Structures are given as structure tokens and as C-alpha cells.
Coordinates of C-alpha atoms and ligand atoms in Angstrom, one line a residue:
X1079 CA 0.0 0.0 0.0
X1080 CA 1.3 3.4 -0.9
X1081 CA 2.0 6.1 1.7
X1082 CA -1.0 8.1 0.4
X1083 CA -3.3 5.1 0.8
X1084 CA -2.0 4.6 4.3
X1085 CA -2.8 8.1 5.2
X1086 CA -6.2 8.0 3.5
X1087 CA -7.3 5.1 5.7
X1088 CA -6.4 6.7 9.0
X1089 CA -8.6 8.7 11.3
X1090 CA -7.2 10.1 14.6
X1091 CA -9.6 11.5 17.1
X1092 CA -10.5 12.0 20.7
X1093 CA -13.7 11.8 22.7
X1094 CA -14.2 14.7 25.1
X1095 CA -16.9 15.3 27.7
X1096 CA -17.6 16.6 31.2
X1097 CA -17.1 13.7 33.6
X1098 CA -20.0 11.3 33.7
X1099 CA -21.5 12.3 30.4
X1100 CA -20.6 8.9 29.0
X1101 CA -17.2 9.1 27.4
X1102 CA -16.0 5.7 28.8
X1103 CA -19.2 4.0 27.8
X1104 CA -19.1 5.4 24.3
X1105 CA -15.4 4.5 23.9
X1106 CA -16.3 0.9 24.9
X1107 CA -19.1 0.7 22.4
X1108 CA -17.0 2.1 19.6
X1109 CA -14.3 -0.5 20.4
X1110 CA -17.0 -3.2 20.4
X1111 CA -18.0 -2.2 16.9
X1112 CA -14.4 -2.1 15.8
X1113 CA -13.9 -5.7 17.2
X1114 CA -11.1 -4.4 19.3
X1115 CA -12.8 -5.8 22.4
X1116 CA -15.3 -8.6 22.7
X1117 CA -17.2 -7.9 25.8
X1118 CA -18.8 -4.9 27.5
X1119 CA -16.9 -3.8 30.6
X1120 CA -13.5 -4.4 29.0
X1121 CA -12.5 -0.8 29.0
X1122 CA -11.6 0.2 32.5
X1123 CA -12.9 3.5 33.6
X1124 CA -10.0 5.8 34.1
X1125 CA -12.0 7.9 36.5
X1126 CA -10.8 8.9 39.9
X1127 CA -13.5 8.0 42.3
X1128 CA -14.5 11.0 44.4
X1129 CA -15.0 8.7 47.4
X1130 CA -11.5 7.2 47.3
X1131 CA -10.1 7.1 50.7
X1132 CA -6.6 7.7 49.5
X1133 CA -6.4 9.8 46.4
X1134 CA -2.9 9.1 45.5
X1135 CA -3.3 5.4 45.5
X1136 CA -6.2 6.0 43.1
X1137 CA -3.9 8.1 41.0
X1138 CA -1.3 5.3 40.8
X1139 CA -4.0 2.9 39.7
X1140 CA -5.2 5.4 37.2
X1141 CA -1.7 5.8 35.8
X1142 CA -1.6 2.1 35.2
X1143 CA -4.9 2.1 33.4
X1144 CA -4.1 5.2 31.4
X1145 CA -0.9 3.8 29.9
X1146 CA -3.0 1.0 28.5
X1147 CA -5.8 3.3 27.2
X1148 CA -3.7 6.2 26.0
X1149 CA -4.2 5.2 22.4
X1150 CA -6.8 2.7 21.3
X1151 CA -6.4 1.7 17.7
X1152 CA -9.0 -0.4 15.9
X1153 CA -10.2 -1.2 12.4
X1154 CA -13.6 -0.4 11.1
X1155 CA -14.8 -0.8 7.6
X1156 CA -11.3 -0.9 6.2
X1157 CA -10.1 2.2 8.1
X1158 CA -7.7 2.4 10.9
X1159 CA -9.1 4.4 13.7
X1160 CA -6.8 5.8 16.4
X1161 CA -8.7 6.9 19.4
X1162 CA -6.7 9.0 21.8
X1163 CA -7.8 9.0 25.4
X1164 CA -8.5 12.3 27.1
X1165 CA -8.8 12.2 30.9
X1166 CA -12.1 13.6 32.0
X1167 CA -11.1 14.5 35.5
X1168 CA -10.5 18.2 35.7
X1169 CA -7.3 17.9 37.6
X1170 CA -5.8 16.2 34.6
X1171 CA -7.1 18.8 32.2
X1172 CA -3.6 19.8 31.0
X1173 CA -3.0 16.3 29.8
X1174 CA -6.3 16.5 27.9
X1175 CA -5.5 19.9 26.3
X1176 CA -2.2 18.5 25.1
X1177 CA -3.7 15.4 23.7
X1178 CA -6.1 17.6 21.7
X1179 CA -3.1 18.9 19.8
X1180 CA -2.5 15.4 18.5
X1181 CA -6.0 14.6 17.2
X1182 CA -7.6 15.7 13.9
X1183 CA -11.1 15.8 15.2
X1184 CA -13.2 15.2 18.3
X1185 CA -16.5 13.7 19.3
X1186 CA -18.0 15.7 22.1
X1187 CA -20.4 13.9 24.4
X1188 CA -23.1 15.8 26.2
X1189 CA -25.5 14.5 28.8
X1190 CA -29.1 15.3 27.6
X1191 CA -30.1 16.2 31.1
X1192 CA -27.1 18.3 32.1
X1193 CA -26.4 20.0 28.8
X1194 CA -23.2 22.1 28.5
X1195 CA -21.1 21.7 31.7
X1196 CA -18.0 23.4 33.0
X1197 CA -15.5 20.9 31.5
X1198 CA -17.3 20.9 28.2
X1199 CA -16.8 24.6 27.8
X1200 CA -13.1 24.4 28.7
X1201 CA -12.4 21.5 26.3
X1202 CA -14.3 23.1 23.5
X1203 CA -12.4 26.4 23.9
X1204 CA -9.2 24.4 23.3
X1205 CA -10.7 22.8 20.2
X1206 CA -11.8 26.2 19.0
X1207 CA -8.2 27.5 19.2
X1208 CA -7.2 25.1 16.4
X1209 CA -10.6 24.9 14.6
X1210 CA -10.7 21.2 15.3
X1211 CA -13.8 19.6 13.7
X1212 CA -16.4 18.5 16.2
X1213 CA -19.2 16.0 16.1
X1214 CA -21.7 16.2 18.9
X1215 CA -23.2 13.1 20.5
X1216 CA -26.2 13.9 22.8
X1217 CA -26.2 10.9 25.2
X1218 CA -28.5 9.3 27.7
X1219 CA -31.7 9.8 25.6
X1220 CA -33.2 6.9 27.5
X1221 CA -33.4 9.2 30.5
X1222 CA -35.5 12.2 31.1
X1223 CA -33.6 15.2 29.8
X1224 CA -34.0 18.6 28.3
X1225 CA -35.8 19.6 25.1
X1226 CA -33.5 18.9 22.1
X1227 CA -33.9 22.4 20.6
X1228 CA -33.1 24.0 24.0
X1229 CA -30.0 21.9 24.3
X1230 CA -28.8 22.8 20.8
X1231 CA -29.4 26.5 21.5
X1232 CA -27.3 26.2 24.7
X1233 CA -24.5 24.5 22.7
X1234 CA -24.4 27.3 20.1
X1235 CA -24.5 30.0 22.7
X1236 CA -22.0 28.6 25.2
X1237 CA -19.6 26.7 22.9
X1238 CA -19.5 29.3 20.2
X1239 CA -20.1 26.9 17.4
X1240 CA -23.0 26.4 15.0
X1241 CA -24.8 23.0 15.1
X1242 CA -26.6 20.9 12.5
X1243 CA -28.7 17.9 13.6
X1244 CA -28.2 14.9 11.4
X1245 CA -30.4 12.7 13.5
X1246 CA -33.4 13.7 15.6
X1247 CA -35.0 12.0 18.7
X1248 CA -38.6 11.0 18.9
X1249 CA -39.5 11.5 22.6
X1250 CA -37.1 11.3 25.5
X1251 CA -36.7 9.2 28.6
X1252 CA -39.8 7.0 29.1
X1253 CA -41.3 8.2 25.9
X1254 CA -38.1 7.8 23.8
X1255 CA -39.0 5.8 20.7
X1256 CA -35.8 6.2 18.7
X1257 CA -34.1 8.6 16.3
X1258 CA -34.8 9.6 12.8
X1259 CA -31.6 9.6 10.8
X1260 CA -31.8 12.6 8.5
X1261 CA -28.7 11.6 6.5
X1262 CA -29.9 8.1 5.7
X1263 CA -33.6 8.9 5.9
X1264 CA -34.3 6.0 8.1
X1265 CA -35.8 5.4 11.5
X1266 CA -33.9 3.6 14.3
X1267 CA -36.3 2.2 16.8
X1268 CA -35.1 2.1 20.3
X1269 CA -34.9 -1.1 22.3
X1270 CA -33.0 -0.9 25.6
X1271 CA -30.1 -3.3 25.5
X1272 CA -26.7 -3.1 27.1
X1273 CA -25.2 -6.1 25.4
X1274 CA -26.5 -6.6 21.9
X1275 CA -25.9 -4.5 18.9
X1276 CA -29.1 -5.6 17.2
X1277 CA -31.7 -3.0 16.5
X1278 CA -34.5 -2.3 14.1
X1279 CA -34.0 0.1 11.3
X1280 CA -36.9 1.1 9.1
X1281 CA -36.4 3.1 5.9
X1282 CA -38.7 6.1 5.8
X1283 CA -38.0 8.0 2.6
X1284 CA -41.1 10.1 2.9
X1285 CA -41.9 11.5 6.4
X1286 CA -45.5 12.2 5.3
X1287 CA -46.2 8.5 4.9
X1288 CA -48.7 6.7 7.1
X1289 CA -46.0 4.2 7.9
X1290 CA -44.4 6.7 10.3
X1291 CA -47.7 7.0 12.3
X1292 CA -48.1 3.2 12.4
X1293 CA -44.6 2.8 13.8
X1294 CA -44.2 5.6 16.3
X1295 CA -47.8 6.5 16.9
X1296 CA -49.8 9.5 15.7
X1297 CA -48.4 11.9 18.3
X1298 CA -44.8 10.9 17.8
X1299 CA -45.1 11.2 14.1
X1300 CA -46.7 14.6 14.2
X1301 CA -44.1 15.9 16.5
X1302 CA -41.3 14.5 14.4
X1303 CA -42.7 16.1 11.2
X1304 CA -43.0 19.4 13.0
X1305 CA -39.5 19.2 14.4
X1306 CA -37.9 18.2 11.0
X1307 CA -39.7 21.1 9.3
X1308 CA -38.4 23.5 11.9
X1309 CA -34.8 22.1 11.6
X1310 CA -34.9 22.4 7.8
X1311 CA -36.1 26.0 8.3
X1312 CA -33.7 27.1 11.0
X1313 CA -30.4 25.3 10.3
X1314 CA -28.4 25.5 7.1
X1315 CA -28.1 22.3 5.2
X1316 CA -25.1 20.2 6.4
X1317 CA -21.9 21.1 4.6
X1318 CA -18.9 18.8 5.2
X1319 CA -16.4 21.6 4.4
X1320 CA -17.9 23.9 7.1
X1321 CA -17.6 20.9 9.5
X1322 CA -14.0 20.3 8.5
X1323 CA -13.2 24.0 9.2
X1324 CA -14.6 23.6 12.7
X1325 CA -17.4 26.0 12.1
X1326 CA -20.4 23.7 12.4
X1327 CA -20.9 20.6 14.5
X1328 CA -23.2 17.8 13.2
X1329 CA -25.3 16.4 16.0
X1330 CA -26.4 12.8 16.8
X1331 CA -28.6 11.6 19.5
X1332 CA -28.5 8.3 21.3
X1333 CA -27.7 6.2 24.3
X1334 CA -24.2 4.9 24.7
X1335 CA -25.1 2.5 27.5
X1336 CA -27.8 0.9 25.4
X1337 CA -25.7 0.8 22.3
X1338 CA -28.2 3.1 20.6
X1339 CA -27.2 5.6 17.9
X1340 CA -23.5 4.6 18.3
X1341 CA -23.1 2.8 15.0
X1342 CA -24.8 5.7 13.2
X1343 CA -22.3 8.0 14.9
X1344 CA -19.4 5.8 13.9
X1345 CA -20.6 5.5 10.3
X1346 CA -21.0 9.2 9.9
X1347 CA -17.7 9.7 11.6
X1348 CA -15.8 7.6 9.1
X1349 CA -17.7 9.3 6.2
X1350 CA -17.0 12.9 7.2
X1351 CA -14.1 13.1 9.6
X1352 CA -10.8 14.4 8.4
X1353 CA -7.8 12.2 7.3
X1354 CA -4.5 13.0 9.2
X1355 CA -3.8 16.7 8.9
X1356 CA -0.6 18.6 8.6
X1357 CA 0.7 20.9 11.3
X1358 CA 2.4 24.3 11.5
X1359 CA 6.0 24.5 12.6
X1360 CA 8.0 27.6 13.5
X1361 CA 9.4 27.5 9.9
X1362 CA 6.6 26.3 7.7
X1363 CA 3.5 24.2 7.4
X1364 CA 4.2 20.4 7.0
X1365 CA 1.8 18.3 4.9
X1366 CA 1.2 14.6 5.8
X1367 CA 2.1 13.5 2.3
X1368 CA 5.6 14.8 2.4
X1369 CA 8.0 11.9 2.1
X1370 CA 10.3 12.8 5.0
X1371 CA 9.3 11.7 8.5
X1372 CA 8.4 14.3 11.2
X1373 CA 6.4 14.2 14.4
X1374 CA 6.0 15.7 17.9
X1375 CA 5.8 14.4 21.4
X1376 CA 2.5 15.3 23.1
X1377 CA 2.6 13.2 26.2
X1378 CA 5.1 11.5 28.4
X1379 CA 4.3 8.7 30.8
X1380 CA 6.6 7.5 33.5
X1381 CA 7.2 3.9 34.1
X1382 CA 5.1 2.5 36.9
X1383 CA 8.1 0.7 38.4
X1384 CA 10.0 3.2 40.5
X1385 CA 13.2 1.2 40.0
X1386 CA 13.2 2.0 36.4
X1387 CA 13.2 5.7 35.4
X1388 CA 12.4 5.0 31.8
X1389 CA 9.4 6.6 30.4
X1390 CA 7.2 6.3 27.3
X1391 CA 7.0 9.4 25.1
X1392 CA 3.9 9.5 22.8
X1393 CA 4.8 10.7 19.4
X1394 CA 2.2 11.8 16.8
X1395 CA 3.5 11.3 13.3
X1396 CA 2.7 14.3 11.1
X1397 CA 4.5 13.4 7.8
X1398 CA 6.4 10.7 6.1
X1399 CA 7.0 7.2 7.3
X1400 CA 8.4 6.4 10.7
X1401 CA 10.7 3.3 10.8
X1402 CA 12.2 1.3 13.6
X1403 CA 15.9 1.4 14.2
X1404 CA 16.4 4.5 12.0
X1405 CA 18.1 7.6 13.2
X1406 CA 15.9 10.7 13.6
X1407 CA 16.9 14.2 14.6
X1408 CA 15.8 15.5 18.0
X1409 CA 15.6 19.2 17.1
X1410 CA 15.7 20.7 20.6
X1411 CA 18.8 18.7 21.6
X1412 CA 20.3 18.8 18.2
X1413 CA 21.1 15.1 18.5
X1414 CA 20.1 11.9 16.6
X1415 CA 18.3 9.0 18.2
X1416 CA 17.1 5.7 16.9
X1417 CA 14.4 3.5 18.5
X1418 CA 14.7 -0.2 18.8
X1419 CA 11.3 -0.9 20.4
X1420 CA 8.7 1.6 19.2
X1421 CA 5.2 0.5 20.2
X1422 CA 1.8 0.8 18.6
X1423 CA -1.4 0.4 20.5
X1424 CA -4.1 -1.8 19.3
X1425 CA -6.8 -1.4 21.9
X1426 CA -5.1 -2.3 25.2
X1427 CA -2.4 -4.4 23.6
X1428 CA 1.0 -3.0 22.9
X1429 CA 3.0 -4.3 19.9
X1430 CA 6.4 -3.4 18.6
X1431 CA 6.1 -1.9 15.2
X1432 CA 8.4 -1.6 12.2
X1433 CA 6.8 1.4 10.6
X1434 CA 4.0 3.9 11.2
X1435 CA 2.3 6.6 9.2
X1436 CA 0.9 10.1 9.6
X1437 CA -2.0 10.0 12.1
X1438 CA -0.4 7.2 14.0
X1439 CA 0.8 7.5 17.6
X1440 CA 3.9 5.5 18.5
X1441 CA 5.3 5.0 22.0
X1442 CA 9.0 5.6 22.3
X1443 CA 11.0 4.3 25.3
X1444 CA 12.8 7.3 26.7
X1445 CA 15.5 7.6 29.4
X1446 CA 14.9 11.3 29.9
X1447 CA 15.6 12.9 26.5
X1448 CA 12.1 14.0 25.8
X1449 CA 10.0 16.9 26.9
X1450 CA 6.4 17.5 25.9
X1451 CA 6.4 19.4 22.6
X1452 CA 9.7 18.0 21.3
X1453 CA 10.0 17.5 17.5
X1454 CA 11.7 14.6 15.7
X1455 CA 12.6 15.0 12.0
X1456 CA 14.8 13.5 9.3
X1457 CA 17.2 16.4 9.9
X1458 CA 15.2 19.5 9.2
X1459 CA 15.5 22.2 11.8
X1460 CA 11.9 23.0 12.7
X1461 CA 9.7 22.8 15.8
X1462 CA 6.0 21.9 15.9
X1463 CA 3.9 24.6 17.3
X1464 CA 0.8 24.5 19.3
X1465 CA 1.6 22.6 22.5
X1466 CA 1.0 25.4 24.8
X1467 CA 1.2 25.6 28.6
X1468 CA -1.8 27.2 30.1
X1469 CA -1.7 29.3 33.2
X1470 CA -2.1 27.0 36.2
X1471 CA -4.9 27.7 38.6
X1472 CA -3.4 26.7 41.9
X1473 CA 0.1 27.7 43.1
X1474 CA 2.2 26.4 46.0
X1475 CA 5.8 26.8 47.0
X1476 CA 7.8 23.6 47.0
X1477 CA 9.7 23.2 50.2
X1478 CA 12.5 20.7 50.6
X1479 CA 12.0 18.6 53.8
X1480 CA 15.3 16.7 53.6
X1481 CA 18.4 18.9 52.7
X1482 CA 20.4 15.6 52.3
X1483 CA 18.2 14.8 49.3
X1484 CA 18.3 18.2 47.5
X1485 CA 19.8 16.7 44.3
X1486 CA 17.1 14.0 44.1
X1487 CA 14.4 16.6 44.7
X1488 CA 15.8 18.9 41.9
X1489 CA 16.0 16.0 39.5
X1490 CA 12.6 14.7 40.4
X1491 CA 10.7 17.9 40.1
X1492 CA 12.4 18.6 36.8
X1493 CA 11.5 15.3 35.4
X1494 CA 7.9 15.4 36.7
X1495 CA 7.4 18.8 35.1
X1496 CA 8.9 17.5 31.8
X1497 CA 6.1 15.0 31.9
X1498 CA 3.6 17.7 32.3
X1499 CA 2.4 16.7 35.8
X1500 CA 2.7 20.3 36.9
X1501 CA 4.4 23.6 35.9
X1502 CA 7.5 24.8 37.7
X1503 CA 8.4 28.4 38.0
X1504 CA 11.7 29.3 39.5
X1505 CA 12.2 32.6 41.3
X1506 CA 15.6 34.2 41.7
X1507 CA 17.4 34.9 44.0
X1508 CA 17.1 31.9 46.2
X1509 CA 15.9 29.3 43.6
X1510 CA 12.4 29.5 45.1
X1511 CA 10.2 26.9 43.4
X1512 CA 6.6 27.7 42.7
X1513 CA 4.6 24.8 41.4
X1514 CA 1.4 25.5 39.5
X1515 CA -1.3 23.0 38.7
X1516 CA -4.9 22.9 37.5
X1517 CA -6.0 20.6 40.4
X1518 CA -5.3 19.9 44.0
X1519 CA -4.7 16.2 43.3
X1520 CA -1.5 17.1 41.4
X1521 CA 0.2 18.2 44.6
X1522 CA -0.4 14.8 46.1
X1523 CA 0.8 13.1 43.0
X1524 CA 4.1 15.1 43.1
X1525 CA 4.7 14.5 46.8
X1526 CA 4.0 10.8 46.4
X1527 CA 6.1 10.3 43.3
X1528 CA 9.0 12.4 44.6
X1529 CA 9.1 10.1 47.7
X1530 CA 8.6 6.8 45.9
X1531 CA 10.6 7.4 42.7
X1532 CA 13.3 9.8 43.9
X1533 CA 13.5 9.3 47.6
X1534 CA 13.0 13.0 48.2
X1535 CA 10.6 14.5 50.7
X1536 CA 8.8 17.8 50.2
X1537 CA 6.0 19.9 51.5
X1538 CA 3.9 22.5 49.8
X1539 CA 3.3 25.9 51.3
X1540 CA 0.3 28.0 50.2
X1541 CA 1.2 31.1 48.2
X1542 CA -1.0 33.9 47.2
X1543 CA -1.1 33.7 43.4
X1544 CA -3.9 34.0 40.9
X1545 CA -2.3 33.6 37.4
X1546 CA 0.9 33.0 35.6
X1547 CA 1.3 35.3 32.6
X1548 CA 4.2 34.9 30.1
X1549 CA 5.4 38.4 29.4
X1550 CA 6.9 39.9 26.3
X1551 CA 7.6 43.4 25.0
X1552 CA 9.4 45.2 22.2
X1553 CA 10.2 48.0 24.7
X1554 CA 13.3 46.8 26.6
X1555 CA 13.4 49.8 29.0
X1556 CA 9.8 49.3 30.0
X1557 CA 10.3 45.6 30.5
X1558 CA 13.4 46.2 32.6
X1559 CA 11.5 48.6 34.7
X1560 CA 8.5 46.3 35.2
X1561 CA 10.8 43.4 36.1
X1562 CA 12.6 45.6 38.6
X1563 CA 9.5 46.9 40.3
X1564 CA 7.7 43.5 40.3
X1565 CA 10.9 41.5 41.2
X1566 CA 9.1 39.4 43.8
X1567 CA 6.5 38.3 41.3
X1568 CA 8.8 37.5 38.4
X1569 CA 9.8 33.9 37.8
X1570 CA 11.1 31.7 34.9
X1571 CA 9.4 28.7 33.4
X1572 CA 11.0 25.4 32.3
X1573 CA 12.1 27.0 29.0
X1574 CA 13.6 30.0 30.9
X1575 CA 10.8 32.3 29.7
X1576 CA 9.9 35.2 31.9
X1577 CA 6.6 34.9 33.7
X1578 CA 4.7 37.4 35.9
X1579 CA 2.9 35.7 38.8
X1580 CA -0.1 37.9 39.5
X1581 CA -1.6 37.8 42.9
X1582 CA -5.1 38.8 42.0
X1583 CA -7.3 39.8 39.0
X1584 CA -7.1 43.4 40.2
X1585 CA -3.3 43.5 40.3
X1586 CA -3.1 41.8 36.9
X1587 CA -5.4 44.4 35.5
X1588 CA -3.4 47.2 37.1
X1589 CA -0.2 45.8 35.6
X1590 CA -1.8 45.6 32.2
X1591 CA -3.0 49.2 32.5
X1592 CA 0.2 50.6 33.8
X1593 CA 2.4 48.8 31.3
X1594 CA 0.6 48.8 27.9
X1595 CA 4.0 48.2 26.3
X1596 CA 4.0 44.7 27.8
X1597 CA 1.9 41.8 26.6
X1598 CA 0.6 39.5 29.2
X1599 CA 0.0 36.0 27.7
X1600 CA -2.1 33.4 29.6
X1601 CA -0.7 30.6 27.5
X1602 CA 2.9 30.0 26.4
X1603 CA 1.9 29.4 22.8
X1604 CA 2.9 32.9 21.6
X1605 CA 6.5 31.7 22.0
X1606 CA 6.3 29.4 19.0
X1607 CA 4.3 31.8 17.0
X1608 CA 7.3 34.1 17.1
Ligands
LIG89 P1 -17.4 9.4 31.7 O1 -16.4 8.5 31.1 O2 -17.8 10.5 30.7 O3 -17.1 10.0 33.0 O4 -18.8 8.6 31.9 P2 -19.1 7.1 31.9 O5 -19.1 6.5 30.5 O6 -18.3 6.4 33.0 O7 -20.7 7.2 32.3 C1 -21.1 7.8 33.5 C2 -22.4 7.1 34.0 O8 -23.4 7.3 33.0 C3 -22.2 5.6 34.2 O9 -23.0 5.2 35.2 C4 -22.8 5.0 32.9 O10 -23.3 3.7 33.0 C5 -23.9 6.0 32.6 N1 -24.3 6.1 31.2 C6 -23.5 6.2 30.1 N2 -24.3 6.3 29.0 C7 -25.6 6.2 29.4 C8 -26.8 6.2 28.7 O11 -26.9 6.2 27.4 N3 -27.9 6.1 29.4 C9 -27.9 6.0 30.8 N4 -29.1 5.9 31.4 N5 -26.7 6.0 31.5 C10 -25.6 6.1 30.8 P3 -22.5 5.0 36.7 O12 -23.6 4.5 37.5 O13 -21.8 6.2 37.2 O14 -21.3 4.0 36.5 P4 -21.4 2.4 36.3 O15 -21.5 1.9 37.7 O16 -22.7 2.1 35.5 O17 -20.2 2.1 35.6

């Protein structure tokens, strides 16, 4: 098979949702259709149970599970589907944001009763940054939920994207009869079933026909006709190109738990979702069909065995063919590396692979050479963009509890931040370490892992910080003045970029007003944009 054919048959995507909307259940059903698993219940939930007595033990368990589910590849109707896992727990949001840089499209799951929730908004804003194409799956239609039109209005308003229903529910909860597939012009009749995939599909090419009344009852048929009329009047006809540009999200309704509407979703997904896309670098845009290999690391996973420091770096291939035992150029380190045991991920199985193509994710064993965002090429000096750090939300000062283990602590915190567990900001003088995260759990993770993997003991002291802003300016004199006046709030990130740690929204606003010559960035992405 030619490289172009290899690329054409791949689809790389992620499922995103607010926790509990049904991401894990939908993932499992997709894998069932793809034949990657045989039984329901095979995909372990990577959720951290809120009731856990010991959070960090849960986290350790979660790490074990999430290595296995980081990438789930399966075949469906001749295509190779790469499903990248995105943690739903908000404390792992950074991990999810970075994974979204490695997918070409997403399926967003929304609970029909809860509508748009906090995490849904955050995840979608990351997708909007790159115009990632989105398909919407409104889940749990077997339960009482909100009116479908109201839900769609809320999505458009809160998520800043147009929607276009391609299927439409008849009733909801106790009165849920099924969905009408506007694309295929057929009716899928609902029958609650957690284990079987069987369902009844009736072709209804003319909605005015009596057949519809006979099947779903007079009331249901009348409502459906009215709804479809309204949809045709209100929403523009579905246009694949607008979807591919991330401007409109097609919508499907169903019930993941009951295996309902899932196959329609998957069939539409393979028909419309994008093939592996190119990516911008600091030098130029790279197309997937280019013959030379290139890719970037979007995730690093530490070995679960504390005796072995090796890690797995997840590399998304952007162009060319990746081959085992071939030297590739690590652009940041300006060094060449070859990989004897790159792994691919078919469902939860890991296999050593000889070659991989754009859209694929390979796992590379790493002894500490990779950081998130690193680029590998066949020699070209370019760096992939778009793996930003976002301003953390919680800040603490890291205090060394055991001065005899200072070296271990330094190394440990460096490596953990390379993995993206947290962000580290160093303040001079005094080498004061401020650790920033998006969730409380991360502090426990760091403390636990520093102790178990590096033998270092630390504590975290509260600090009064609100946001980290990367600062840049063309006006050197003003920048110097700001840095001098705000010396106690200036720190450096892992790439030695200058960061202003603002104590409150008010003080940040004041700084912005008083120093219009300085730009305050809330993500580090500007750096790669030049
Ligand atoms: P998440 O990964 O997005 O966090 O959600 P997950 O799939 O774990 O689903 C959250 C809960 O919602 C689960 O119930 C799951 O069974 C249920 N669920 C998912 N899809 C549907 C659906 O279509 N209809 C209904 N009625 N429920 C659905 P749980 O009780 O929290 O967990 P479990 O004990 O069943 O695993």
C-alpha cells in the first residue's frame, strides 16, 4: 500500500466530555463495533472516584490504566481508527489539552439532562483554538432530559459553534422511541439493550407517509414532522467543508449505554471526519504526504516501576514514514536517536512496530531525553507549534523537607514537570520553586512520586497567586522597569521564559493598564508563533 493510501485510511480523534456524560461508555461501544474488544466492561474507567479514601493510591491505579488506554487503535470498515484517550477529571485537564493537539477531530459527548457543563466549555475552547472539527453526541436519551432544541441553543451559545442535527430524537426518557436519521432517511427504533448491537431500522424516505404513524404513533409522528420542518427552516443544510473547518458541528442523539445511535455515529464519523492533517512548525506548514518523516511528542508517561526511570514518550506522526531502528533528529537537543522498540497500540495491547504513518501515535522508550512538545525529523530544523502551557490555577511553594536529598528533589521535580504533571516556576534569587497545577490532586501526585521514585521528601506551602502570565515586550526599557518593580512576582518557566505571577485579577489588571507596552499572555503558545 502506498503512503498516500496509508494516510487516507487513518482517522485520529479523541472523545471529550464533562465527567459522567458517558465518554468511557461510548469508547467501549466504539471498540466493540471495531472488534477491538469482545465484551462490554473491558475498558476500565480511568476515573478517579471521588469517594476514594486515598487519592494518590487511586492516581497510581489510574496511571496504570491510562498507559493502556492512552491510544486505542482499531479497524472499522477498512479504516484504521486511532482513538486517543483524554482524561475527564478536571485535575488532569492539562493532559487532555495537550492530547487535543495530536488529534484531527473530536467527538463531544453531552448528557441530555445536564447540557453544557464546565469541562465541556473548557475543552471546547481548546478545540476552537485550532478549529478542530467536532461531532456532537447527545447521550442518555433513555433518561429524562431537556428539550432537544433548547440543548442545541445552549450549545451554540456557550460553545461558540453552529450546530446541524443529522439525527433527531422521537420523545425522550420514558417516551423515547428512537431517532430519525436525516442523513440516511431512516428510523432507528429504540430497544434498551446493554449487550447486543441488534436494532430495528426502518427506511422512511417520505416523512409524510402513514407508515411513520403506524410505527411511532400519531403523536410521535406529528411531533417529528414538525421538528424536522423546523430544523430544515432554522439550520443551514449540512456542509462537510464547514464541519472540517470547525465552524459547524453535526449532531447525533443516542444512548451509549444501550448501544443506541452509536453505529450511526461511527458510520457518519468515518464518512466525514478528516484524514490525518498537517501541522504548522516555526518554519513552515508540514503536509502529511511529504516523504520525510516528522512528528512531535504530546505526552510522556513515567514507568510505573519506581526502580526504572524510563518513560514512554507518545509521538504523533505528522509526515512521512516512521521506521524502527532508524536515526531521527531531535531538534531541541540537536542530537540523533534511533528507537529499537517503538510500540503501537491496538486497543489495550502494545505491539512493537516496524513502521508507522501520519495520524499514528507511537510509544518511544525514553530515558529522559524528551519533553512535551519535542519534535523529531529526518534532519530539518523545525519545531512543531501548538503545544501550549496554560496558566495554572493553583500555586504552591515547594519546600525541601530533607536537605540531604536536595539533588534528588531537583531532578525529580524537573522530570515530573517535563512529563507535564505540573508547571514549575523558579524565582531568583534563592531558587524558590513555585509549582502550578490545575487541580489539588497534582500536589499529592508530586509529593508521592518524589518520595517513591526519587527518595525526596517535600512539603507545599500556600502562596497567594492567581495567574501566571508569560510576558513579552518590544520595549526593553519598560520591560526592565517592570521586572525591577515587580521583582518578587517574576519567575522563569521550564524554558527560561519570563513569567509574571499575578496575585489577584485586580493586580493583573493594574499591571496591564500601567504597562501597555508589555503583553501578558495566559498561554505559552505565543513563543512558538514568534
Ligand atoms: P465518563 O467516562 O464520561 O465519565 O462517563 P461514563 O461512561 O463512565 O458514564 C457515567 C455514567 O453514566 C455511568 O453510570 C454510565 O453507565 C452512565 N451512562 C452512560 N451512557 C448512558 C446512557 O446512554 N444512558 C444511561 N441511562 N446512562 C448512561 P455509573 O452508574 O456512574 O457507573 P457504572 O457503575 O454504571 O459504571
